[in-house]
PDB file of C-alpha atoms in Angstrom:
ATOM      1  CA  UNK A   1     116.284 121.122  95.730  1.00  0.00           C
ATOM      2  CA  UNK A   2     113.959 117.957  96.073  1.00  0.00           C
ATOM      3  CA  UNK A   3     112.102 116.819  92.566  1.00  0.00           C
ATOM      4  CA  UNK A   4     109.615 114.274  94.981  1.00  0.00           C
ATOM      5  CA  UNK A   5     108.495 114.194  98.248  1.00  0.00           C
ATOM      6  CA  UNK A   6     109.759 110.499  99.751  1.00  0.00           C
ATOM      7  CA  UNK A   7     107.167 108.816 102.160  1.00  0.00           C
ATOM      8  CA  UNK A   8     109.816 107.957 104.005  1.00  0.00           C
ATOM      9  CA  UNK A   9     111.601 110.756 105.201  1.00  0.00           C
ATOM     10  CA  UNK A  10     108.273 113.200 105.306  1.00  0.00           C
ATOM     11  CA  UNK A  11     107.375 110.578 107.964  1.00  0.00           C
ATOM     12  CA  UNK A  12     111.194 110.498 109.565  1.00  0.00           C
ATOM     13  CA  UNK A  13     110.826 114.084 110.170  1.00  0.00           C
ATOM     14  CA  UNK A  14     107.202 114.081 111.828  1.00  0.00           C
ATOM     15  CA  UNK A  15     108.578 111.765 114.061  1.00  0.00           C
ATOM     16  CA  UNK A  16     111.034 114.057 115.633  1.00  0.00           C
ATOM     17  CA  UNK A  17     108.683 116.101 115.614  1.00  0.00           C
ATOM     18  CA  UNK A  18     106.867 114.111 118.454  1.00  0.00           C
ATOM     19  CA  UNK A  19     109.820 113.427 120.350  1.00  0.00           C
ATOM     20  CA  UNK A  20     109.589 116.390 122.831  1.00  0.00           C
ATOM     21  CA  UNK A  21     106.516 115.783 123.631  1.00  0.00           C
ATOM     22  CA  UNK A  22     107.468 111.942 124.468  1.00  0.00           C
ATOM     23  CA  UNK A  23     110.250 113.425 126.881  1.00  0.00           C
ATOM     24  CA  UNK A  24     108.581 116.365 128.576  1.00  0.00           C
ATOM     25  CA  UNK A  25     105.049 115.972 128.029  1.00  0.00           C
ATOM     26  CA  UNK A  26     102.243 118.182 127.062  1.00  0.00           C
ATOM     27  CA  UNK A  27     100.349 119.350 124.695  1.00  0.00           C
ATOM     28  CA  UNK A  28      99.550 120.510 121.143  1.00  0.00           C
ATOM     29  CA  UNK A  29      97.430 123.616 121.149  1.00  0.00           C
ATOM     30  CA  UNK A  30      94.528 123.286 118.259  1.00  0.00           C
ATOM     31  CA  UNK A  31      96.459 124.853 115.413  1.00  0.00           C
ATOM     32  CA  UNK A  32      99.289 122.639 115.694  1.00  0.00           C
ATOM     33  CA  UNK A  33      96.969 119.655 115.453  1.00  0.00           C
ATOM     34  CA  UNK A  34      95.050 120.795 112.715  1.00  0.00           C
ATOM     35  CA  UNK A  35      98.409 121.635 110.553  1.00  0.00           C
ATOM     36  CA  UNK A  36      99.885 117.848 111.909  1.00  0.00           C
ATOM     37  CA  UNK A  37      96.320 116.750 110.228  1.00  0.00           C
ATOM     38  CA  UNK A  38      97.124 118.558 107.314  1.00  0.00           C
ATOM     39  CA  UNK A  39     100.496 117.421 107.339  1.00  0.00           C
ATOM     40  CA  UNK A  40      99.286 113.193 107.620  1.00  0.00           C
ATOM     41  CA  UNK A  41      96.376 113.845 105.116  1.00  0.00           C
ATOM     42  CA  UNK A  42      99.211 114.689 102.573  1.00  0.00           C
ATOM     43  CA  UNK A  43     101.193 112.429 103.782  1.00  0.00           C
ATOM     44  CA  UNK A  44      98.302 109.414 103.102  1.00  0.00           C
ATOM     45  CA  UNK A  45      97.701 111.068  99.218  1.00  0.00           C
ATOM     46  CA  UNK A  46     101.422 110.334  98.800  1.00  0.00           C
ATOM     47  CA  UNK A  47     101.373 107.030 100.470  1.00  0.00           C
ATOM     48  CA  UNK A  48      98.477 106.300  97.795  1.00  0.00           C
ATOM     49  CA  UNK A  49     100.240 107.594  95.101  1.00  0.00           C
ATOM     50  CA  UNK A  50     103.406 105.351  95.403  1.00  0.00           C
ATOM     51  CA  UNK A  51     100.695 102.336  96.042  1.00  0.00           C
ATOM     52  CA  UNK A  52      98.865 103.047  93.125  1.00  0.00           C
ATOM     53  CA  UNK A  53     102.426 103.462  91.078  1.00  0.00           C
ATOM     54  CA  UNK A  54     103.552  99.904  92.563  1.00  0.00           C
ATOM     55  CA  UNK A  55     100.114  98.388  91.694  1.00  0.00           C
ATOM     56  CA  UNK A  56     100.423  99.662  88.058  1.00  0.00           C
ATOM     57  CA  UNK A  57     104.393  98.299  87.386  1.00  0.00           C
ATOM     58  CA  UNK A  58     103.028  94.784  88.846  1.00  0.00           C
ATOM     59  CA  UNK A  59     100.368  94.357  86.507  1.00  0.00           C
ATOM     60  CA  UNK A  60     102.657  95.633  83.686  1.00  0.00           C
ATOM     61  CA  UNK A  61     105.068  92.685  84.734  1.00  0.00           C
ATOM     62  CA  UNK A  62     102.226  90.256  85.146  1.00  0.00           C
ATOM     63  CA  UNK A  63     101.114  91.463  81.476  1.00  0.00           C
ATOM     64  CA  UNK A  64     104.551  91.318  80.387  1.00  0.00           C
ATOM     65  CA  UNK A  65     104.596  87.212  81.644  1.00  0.00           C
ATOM     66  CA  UNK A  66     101.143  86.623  80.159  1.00  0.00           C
ATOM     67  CA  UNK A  67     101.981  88.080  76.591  1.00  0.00           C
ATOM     68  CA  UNK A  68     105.824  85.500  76.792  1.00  0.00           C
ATOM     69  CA  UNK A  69     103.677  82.600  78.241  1.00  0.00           C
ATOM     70  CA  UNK A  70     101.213  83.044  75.397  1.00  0.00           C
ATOM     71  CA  UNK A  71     103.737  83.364  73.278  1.00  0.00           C
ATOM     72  CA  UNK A  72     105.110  80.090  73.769  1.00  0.00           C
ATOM     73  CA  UNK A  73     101.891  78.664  73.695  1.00  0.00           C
ATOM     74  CA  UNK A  74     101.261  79.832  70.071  1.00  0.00           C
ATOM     75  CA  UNK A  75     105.035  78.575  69.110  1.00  0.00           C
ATOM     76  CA  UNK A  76     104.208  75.294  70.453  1.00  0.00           C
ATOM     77  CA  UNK A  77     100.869  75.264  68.621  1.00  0.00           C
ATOM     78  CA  UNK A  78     101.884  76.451  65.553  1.00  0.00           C
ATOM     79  CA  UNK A  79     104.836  74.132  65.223  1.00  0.00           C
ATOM     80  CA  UNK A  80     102.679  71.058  66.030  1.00  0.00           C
ATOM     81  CA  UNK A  81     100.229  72.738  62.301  1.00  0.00           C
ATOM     82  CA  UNK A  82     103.910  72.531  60.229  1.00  0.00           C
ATOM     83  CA  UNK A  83     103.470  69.773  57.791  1.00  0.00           C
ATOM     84  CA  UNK A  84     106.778  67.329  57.642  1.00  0.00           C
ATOM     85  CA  UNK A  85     108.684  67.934  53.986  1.00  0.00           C
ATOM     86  CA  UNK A  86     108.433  64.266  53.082  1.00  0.00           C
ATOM     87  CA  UNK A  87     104.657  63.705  53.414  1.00  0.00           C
ATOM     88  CA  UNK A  88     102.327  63.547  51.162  1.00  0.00           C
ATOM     89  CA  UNK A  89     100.358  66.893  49.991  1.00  0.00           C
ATOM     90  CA  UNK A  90      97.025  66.688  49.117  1.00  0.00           C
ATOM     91  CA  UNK A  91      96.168  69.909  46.770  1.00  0.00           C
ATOM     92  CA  UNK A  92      92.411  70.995  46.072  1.00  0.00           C
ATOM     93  CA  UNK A  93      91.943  70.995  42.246  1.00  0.00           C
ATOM     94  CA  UNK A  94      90.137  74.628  41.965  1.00  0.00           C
ATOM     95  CA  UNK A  95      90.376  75.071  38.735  1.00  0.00           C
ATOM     96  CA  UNK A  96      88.665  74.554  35.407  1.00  0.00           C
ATOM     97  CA  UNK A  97      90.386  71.822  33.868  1.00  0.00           C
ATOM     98  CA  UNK A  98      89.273  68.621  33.525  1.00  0.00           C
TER      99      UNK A  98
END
């Protein structure tokens, strides 16, 4: 048994669904139409669903790019701050003495 409809094949098999009529002709009496209608209107929430999913898992990876680039940045940054080990120190006298 199927865990998740795929957009694909739901739309696979309405297509053969049509093909009869694009051999012999005709027509769809009103039930069948409104259960076709039915059919697409599910078929459009899905189709939204796996857009909505794709949207989400790009932004995640744009996110995910972002967070690295800034990452870098801050690296860069903060290595440019480190003070050299043979320079001179100048330390703030905050004490007491004189």
């Amino acid at each position: 048994m199927k865990s998740h409809l795929a957009l694909s094949e739901e739309l696979d098999l309405l297509r053969l669904e049509f093909e009869p009529y694009e051999k012999e002709g005709g027509f769809l009496p009103a039930d069948e139409i409104s259960r076709l209608r039915r059919r697409l209107s599910l078929l459009a929430k899905l189709a939204r669903s796996q857009e909505t999913e794709l949207a989400i898992q790009r932004l995640i990876e744009a996110g995910r790019v972002q967070l690295n680039t800034m990452g870098d940045c801050a690296l860069e940054a903060a290595g440019d701050l480190i003070l050299a080990a043979e320079g001179n120190v100048i330390r703030p006298d905050f004490g007491k003495k004189k």
